[in-house]
Coordinates of C-alpha atoms in Angstrom, one line a residue:
X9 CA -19.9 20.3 49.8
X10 CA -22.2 17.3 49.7
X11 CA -22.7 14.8 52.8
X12 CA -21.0 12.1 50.5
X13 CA -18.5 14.6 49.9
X14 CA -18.2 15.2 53.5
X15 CA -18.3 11.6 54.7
X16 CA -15.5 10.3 52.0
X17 CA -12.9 13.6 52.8
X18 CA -13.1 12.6 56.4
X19 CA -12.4 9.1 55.9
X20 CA -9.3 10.2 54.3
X21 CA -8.3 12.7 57.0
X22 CA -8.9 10.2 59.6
X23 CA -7.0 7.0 57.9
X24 CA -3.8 9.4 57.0
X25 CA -3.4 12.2 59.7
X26 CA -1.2 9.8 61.6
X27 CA 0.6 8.2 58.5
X28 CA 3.7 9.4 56.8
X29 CA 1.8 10.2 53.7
X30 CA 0.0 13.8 54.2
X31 CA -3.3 13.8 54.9
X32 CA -3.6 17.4 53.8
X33 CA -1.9 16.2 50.8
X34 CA -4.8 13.5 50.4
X35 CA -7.5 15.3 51.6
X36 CA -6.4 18.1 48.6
X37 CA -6.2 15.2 45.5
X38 CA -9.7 14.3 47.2
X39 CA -11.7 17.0 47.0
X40 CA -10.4 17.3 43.1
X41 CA -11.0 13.8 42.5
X42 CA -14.8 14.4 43.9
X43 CA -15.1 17.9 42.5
X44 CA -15.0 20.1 45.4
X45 CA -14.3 23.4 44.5
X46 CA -10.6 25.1 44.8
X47 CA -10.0 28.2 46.2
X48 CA -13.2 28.3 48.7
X49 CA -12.3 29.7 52.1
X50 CA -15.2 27.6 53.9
X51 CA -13.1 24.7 51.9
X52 CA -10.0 25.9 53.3
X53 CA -10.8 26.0 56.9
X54 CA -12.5 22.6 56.1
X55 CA -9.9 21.2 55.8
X56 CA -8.0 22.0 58.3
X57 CA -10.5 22.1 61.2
X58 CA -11.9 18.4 60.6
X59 CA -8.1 17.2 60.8
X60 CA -8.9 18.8 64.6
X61 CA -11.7 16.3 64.9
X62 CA -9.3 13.7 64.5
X63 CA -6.4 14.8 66.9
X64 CA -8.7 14.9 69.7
X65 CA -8.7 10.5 68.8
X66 CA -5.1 11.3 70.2
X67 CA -6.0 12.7 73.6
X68 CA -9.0 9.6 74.1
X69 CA -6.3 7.3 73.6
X70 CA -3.9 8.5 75.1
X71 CA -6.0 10.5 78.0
X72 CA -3.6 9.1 80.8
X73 CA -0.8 11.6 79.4
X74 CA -3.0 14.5 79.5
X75 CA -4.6 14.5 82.4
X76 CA -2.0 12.4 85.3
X77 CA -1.9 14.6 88.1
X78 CA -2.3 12.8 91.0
X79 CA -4.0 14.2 94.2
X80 CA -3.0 10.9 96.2
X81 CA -2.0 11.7 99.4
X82 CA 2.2 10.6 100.1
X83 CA 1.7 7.4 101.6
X84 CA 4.9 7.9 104.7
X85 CA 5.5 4.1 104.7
X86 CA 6.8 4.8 100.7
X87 CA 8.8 8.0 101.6
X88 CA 11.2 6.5 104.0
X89 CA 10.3 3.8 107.2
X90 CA 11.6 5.0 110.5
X91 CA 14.3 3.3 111.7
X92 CA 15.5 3.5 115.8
X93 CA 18.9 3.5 114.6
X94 CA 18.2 6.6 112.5
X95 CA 18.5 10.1 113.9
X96 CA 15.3 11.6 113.8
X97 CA 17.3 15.1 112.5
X98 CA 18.0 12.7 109.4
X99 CA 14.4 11.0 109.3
X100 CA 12.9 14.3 108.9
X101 CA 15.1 14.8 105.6
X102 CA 14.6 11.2 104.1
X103 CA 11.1 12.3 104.6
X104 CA 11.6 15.9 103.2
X105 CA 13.2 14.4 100.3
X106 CA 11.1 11.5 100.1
X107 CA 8.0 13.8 99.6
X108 CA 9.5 16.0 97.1
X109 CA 10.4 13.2 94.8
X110 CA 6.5 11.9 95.3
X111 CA 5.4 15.7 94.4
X112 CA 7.9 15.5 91.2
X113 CA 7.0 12.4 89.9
X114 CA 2.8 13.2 90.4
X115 CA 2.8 16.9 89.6
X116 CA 5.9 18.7 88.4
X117 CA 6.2 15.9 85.9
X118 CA 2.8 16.3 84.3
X119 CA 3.7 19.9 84.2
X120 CA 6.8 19.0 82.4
X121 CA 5.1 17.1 79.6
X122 CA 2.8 20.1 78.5
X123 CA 6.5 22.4 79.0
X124 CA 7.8 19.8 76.1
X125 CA 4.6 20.2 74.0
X126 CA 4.9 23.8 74.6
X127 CA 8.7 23.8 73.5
X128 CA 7.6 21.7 70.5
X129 CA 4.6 23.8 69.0
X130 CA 6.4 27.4 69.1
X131 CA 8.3 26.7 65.6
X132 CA 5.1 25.8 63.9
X133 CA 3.4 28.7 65.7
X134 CA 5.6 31.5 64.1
X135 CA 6.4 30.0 60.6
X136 CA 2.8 28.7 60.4
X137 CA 1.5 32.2 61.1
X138 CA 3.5 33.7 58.8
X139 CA 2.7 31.5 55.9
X140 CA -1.0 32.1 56.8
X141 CA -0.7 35.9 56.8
X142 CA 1.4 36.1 53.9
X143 CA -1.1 34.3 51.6
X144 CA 1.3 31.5 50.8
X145 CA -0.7 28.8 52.6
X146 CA -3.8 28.9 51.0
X147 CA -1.5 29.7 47.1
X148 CA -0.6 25.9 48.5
X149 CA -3.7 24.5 49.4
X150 CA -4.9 24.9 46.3
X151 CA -1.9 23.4 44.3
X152 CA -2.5 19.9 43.1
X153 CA 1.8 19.6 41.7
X154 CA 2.9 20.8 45.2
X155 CA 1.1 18.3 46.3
X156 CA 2.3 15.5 43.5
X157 CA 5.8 16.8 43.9
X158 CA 6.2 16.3 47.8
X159 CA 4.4 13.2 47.8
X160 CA 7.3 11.8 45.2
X161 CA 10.4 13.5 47.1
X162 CA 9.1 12.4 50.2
X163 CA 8.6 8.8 49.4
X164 CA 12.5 8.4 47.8
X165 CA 13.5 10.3 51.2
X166 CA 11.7 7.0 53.4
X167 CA 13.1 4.6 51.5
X168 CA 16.1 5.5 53.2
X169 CA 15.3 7.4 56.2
X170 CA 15.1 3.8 58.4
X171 CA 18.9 3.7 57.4
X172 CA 19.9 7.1 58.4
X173 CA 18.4 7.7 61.5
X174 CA 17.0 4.2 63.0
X175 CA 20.0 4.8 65.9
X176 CA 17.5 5.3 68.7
X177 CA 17.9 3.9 72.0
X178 CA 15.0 2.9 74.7
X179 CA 17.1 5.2 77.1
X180 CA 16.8 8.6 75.5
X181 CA 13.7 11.2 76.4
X182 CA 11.7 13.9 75.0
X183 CA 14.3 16.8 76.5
X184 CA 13.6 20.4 75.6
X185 CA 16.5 20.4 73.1
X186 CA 14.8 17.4 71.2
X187 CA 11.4 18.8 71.6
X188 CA 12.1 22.3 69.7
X189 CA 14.9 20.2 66.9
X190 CA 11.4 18.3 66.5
X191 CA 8.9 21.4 66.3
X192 CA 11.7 22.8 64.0
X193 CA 11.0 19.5 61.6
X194 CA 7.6 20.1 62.2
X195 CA 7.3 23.7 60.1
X196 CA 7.9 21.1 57.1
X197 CA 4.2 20.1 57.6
X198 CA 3.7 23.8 56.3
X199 CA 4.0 22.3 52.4
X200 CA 1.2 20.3 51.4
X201 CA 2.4 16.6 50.7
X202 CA 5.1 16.1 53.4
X203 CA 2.9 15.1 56.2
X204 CA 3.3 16.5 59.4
X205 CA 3.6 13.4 60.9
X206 CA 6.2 11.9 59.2
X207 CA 8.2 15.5 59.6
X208 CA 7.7 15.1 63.6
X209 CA 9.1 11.0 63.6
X210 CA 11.5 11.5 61.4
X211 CA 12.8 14.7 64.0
X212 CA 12.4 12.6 66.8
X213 CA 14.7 9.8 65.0
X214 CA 16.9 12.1 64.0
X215 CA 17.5 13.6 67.6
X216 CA 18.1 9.6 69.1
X217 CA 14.1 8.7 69.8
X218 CA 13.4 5.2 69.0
X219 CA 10.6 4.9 66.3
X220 CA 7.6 3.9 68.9
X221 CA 8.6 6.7 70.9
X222 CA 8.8 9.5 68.4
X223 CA 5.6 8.1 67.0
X224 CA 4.1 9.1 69.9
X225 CA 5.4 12.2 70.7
X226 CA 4.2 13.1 67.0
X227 CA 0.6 12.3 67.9
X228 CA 1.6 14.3 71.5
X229 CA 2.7 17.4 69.8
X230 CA -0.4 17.3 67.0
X231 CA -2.8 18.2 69.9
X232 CA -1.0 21.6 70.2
X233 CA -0.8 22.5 66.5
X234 CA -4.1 21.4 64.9
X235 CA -5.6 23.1 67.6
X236 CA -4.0 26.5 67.2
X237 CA -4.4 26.1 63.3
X238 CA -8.5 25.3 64.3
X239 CA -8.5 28.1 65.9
X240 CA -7.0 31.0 63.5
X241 CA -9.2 29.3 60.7
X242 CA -12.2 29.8 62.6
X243 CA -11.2 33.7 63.9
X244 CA -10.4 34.2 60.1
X245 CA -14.0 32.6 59.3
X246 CA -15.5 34.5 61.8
X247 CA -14.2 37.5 61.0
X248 CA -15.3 37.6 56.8
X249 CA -18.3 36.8 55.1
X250 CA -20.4 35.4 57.5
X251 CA -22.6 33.4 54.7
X252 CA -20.6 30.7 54.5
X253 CA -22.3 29.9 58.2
X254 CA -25.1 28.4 57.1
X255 CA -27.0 25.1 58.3
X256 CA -25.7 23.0 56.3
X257 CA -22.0 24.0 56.4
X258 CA -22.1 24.0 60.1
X259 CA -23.3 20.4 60.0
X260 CA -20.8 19.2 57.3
X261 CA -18.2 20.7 59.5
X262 CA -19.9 18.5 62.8
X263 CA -20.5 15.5 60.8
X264 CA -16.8 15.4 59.6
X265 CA -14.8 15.9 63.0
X266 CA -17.1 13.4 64.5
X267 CA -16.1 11.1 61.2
X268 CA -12.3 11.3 61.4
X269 CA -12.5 11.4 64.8
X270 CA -13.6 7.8 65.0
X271 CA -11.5 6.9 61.9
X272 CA -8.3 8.1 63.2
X273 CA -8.8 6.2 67.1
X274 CA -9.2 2.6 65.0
X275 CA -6.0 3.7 63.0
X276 CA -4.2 5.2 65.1
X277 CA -3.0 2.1 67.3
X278 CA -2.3 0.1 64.0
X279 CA 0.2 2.3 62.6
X280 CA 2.0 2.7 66.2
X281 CA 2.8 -1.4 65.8
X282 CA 3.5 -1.4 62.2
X283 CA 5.5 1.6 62.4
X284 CA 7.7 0.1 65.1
X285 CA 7.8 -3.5 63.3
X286 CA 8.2 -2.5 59.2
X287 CA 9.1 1.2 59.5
X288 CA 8.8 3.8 56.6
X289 CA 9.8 1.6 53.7
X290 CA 6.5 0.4 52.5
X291 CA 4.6 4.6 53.1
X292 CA 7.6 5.5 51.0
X293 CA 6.5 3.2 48.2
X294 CA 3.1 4.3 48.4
X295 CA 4.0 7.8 48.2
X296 CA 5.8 7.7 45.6
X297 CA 3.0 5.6 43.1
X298 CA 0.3 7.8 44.2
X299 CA 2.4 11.4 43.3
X300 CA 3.7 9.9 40.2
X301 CA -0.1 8.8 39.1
X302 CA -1.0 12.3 39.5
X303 CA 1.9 14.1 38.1
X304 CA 1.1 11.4 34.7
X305 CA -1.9 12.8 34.8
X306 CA -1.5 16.5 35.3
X307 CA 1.2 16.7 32.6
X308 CA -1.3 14.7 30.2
X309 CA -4.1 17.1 31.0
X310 CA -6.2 14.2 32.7
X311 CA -8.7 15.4 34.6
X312 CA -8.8 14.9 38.6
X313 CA -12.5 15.6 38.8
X314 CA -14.1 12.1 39.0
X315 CA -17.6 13.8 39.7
X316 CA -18.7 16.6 37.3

């Protein structure tokens, strides 16, 4: 892979990791359009360890979710105010109580959010890996009409998802129930084409999450997977050939994380608003005029590659 390669395939990644659209999907009708090779495990892993590069925009901007513990000391004057006509037997357990809702609220409940994302990742975790060892991810990887097809099937599927499941109220929380019914939604991603992303908000939707709110969660629970998938590329890198670590690949794979990194933060807030304001309608359009321009030109035997 070229720099310009490089540079344009993490552009891509960056603008559509967080859109309903696929950006594995996109990042695959890239590298044919530019001529990347097919079928090349430093391609494969590529791909999937840049899209790392931009989940990490997730945890900058939204850092306050990850990392909230608070060491503050309980402030007594907010736990309960001593009163003379209160019996100090029941002032000592308005305080007891008092501190153990502060405790809650500045550590068990951090705790709890990484439970949720837990909860949420262990679907992907066992259908993901077995796709992996089976062979059947990379067969899709490398399949341009798998691709085309979901691209299609999703798009007529968001023209009328808004419909279906825009029932959410401000009320309702990321619960464990919801948080696996999401991950469940979430092994979808597995198929190139059906974005991950729109899998996760459509799941959180589905399960009563208003669309800002499972919008975010989706971002939440991407941290979790793209690292673990990151991670088993790299072990499987590591563990082959070992020529495919050269100079140059190692800095391809540096100058693209850093790329969609900084692509993804500056979309990444635009979609949360346009999401919540238009909802899917418009992605669905888009999806389906892009996988019906490649399926035109598959079945006419046009050729992707716009670089020899």
């Amino acid at each position: 892979m070229t720099l310009l390669q490089t540079i344009i395939i993490s552009i891509v990644e960056g603008l559509t990791e967080f859109l309903p659209v696929s950006s594995t999907g996109h990042m695959i009708i890239t590298q044919n359009l530019l001529g990347v090779p097919s079928g090349d495990e430093f391609v494969h892993a590529f791909t999937f360890i840049i899209q790392f590069g931009a989940i990490l925009s997730v945890v900058c901007l939204y850092w306050k979710r990850f990392f909230q513990i608070d060491h503050t000391p309980v402030p007594a004057n907010e736990t309960c105010t001593f009163k003379k006509n209160i019996h100090p037997i029941r002032f000592y357990w308005l305080l007891f109580i008092g501190v153990l809702t502060y405790t809650f609220k500045k550590i068990i409940h951090p705790i709890r959010f990484y439970w949720l994302l837990f909860i949420g990742v262990l679907p992907a975790v066992i259908i993901g890996l077995a796709a992996k060892k089976s062979g059947l991810l990379d067969w899709l990887l490398d399949s341009v009409w798998v691709v085309a097809i979901m691209l299609v099937v999703g798009g007529i599927f968001m023209l009328y998802c808004d419909k279906l499941f825009n029932k959410g109220k401000e009320e309702n929380q990321v619960t464990e129930k919801r948080a696996f019914s999401i991950g469940l939604f979430q092994c979808l991603s597995v198929i190139p084409g059906t974005s991950r992303s729109m899998a996760t908000i459509v799941g959180g939707m589905a399960n009563g999450l208003t669309r800002k709110r499972a919008a975010e969660f989706s971002f939440f629970l991407a941290v979790p997977t793209m690292a673990g998938a990151t991670l088993l590329d790299l072990l499987d890198l590591l563990k082959g050939d070992s020529t495919w670590a050269s100079t140059h690949n190692l800095i391809m794979l540096a100058v693209g994380c850093v790329v969609s990194f900084i692509v993804a933060l500056l979309a990444m807030k635009w979609f949360v608003s346009f999401l919540a304001k238009y909802g899917f309608k418009w992605f669905g359009w888009y999806r389906i005029i892009v996988g019906l321009i490649i399926i035109i030109m598959l079945l006419c035997d046009i050729p992707l590659n716009m670089v020899d």
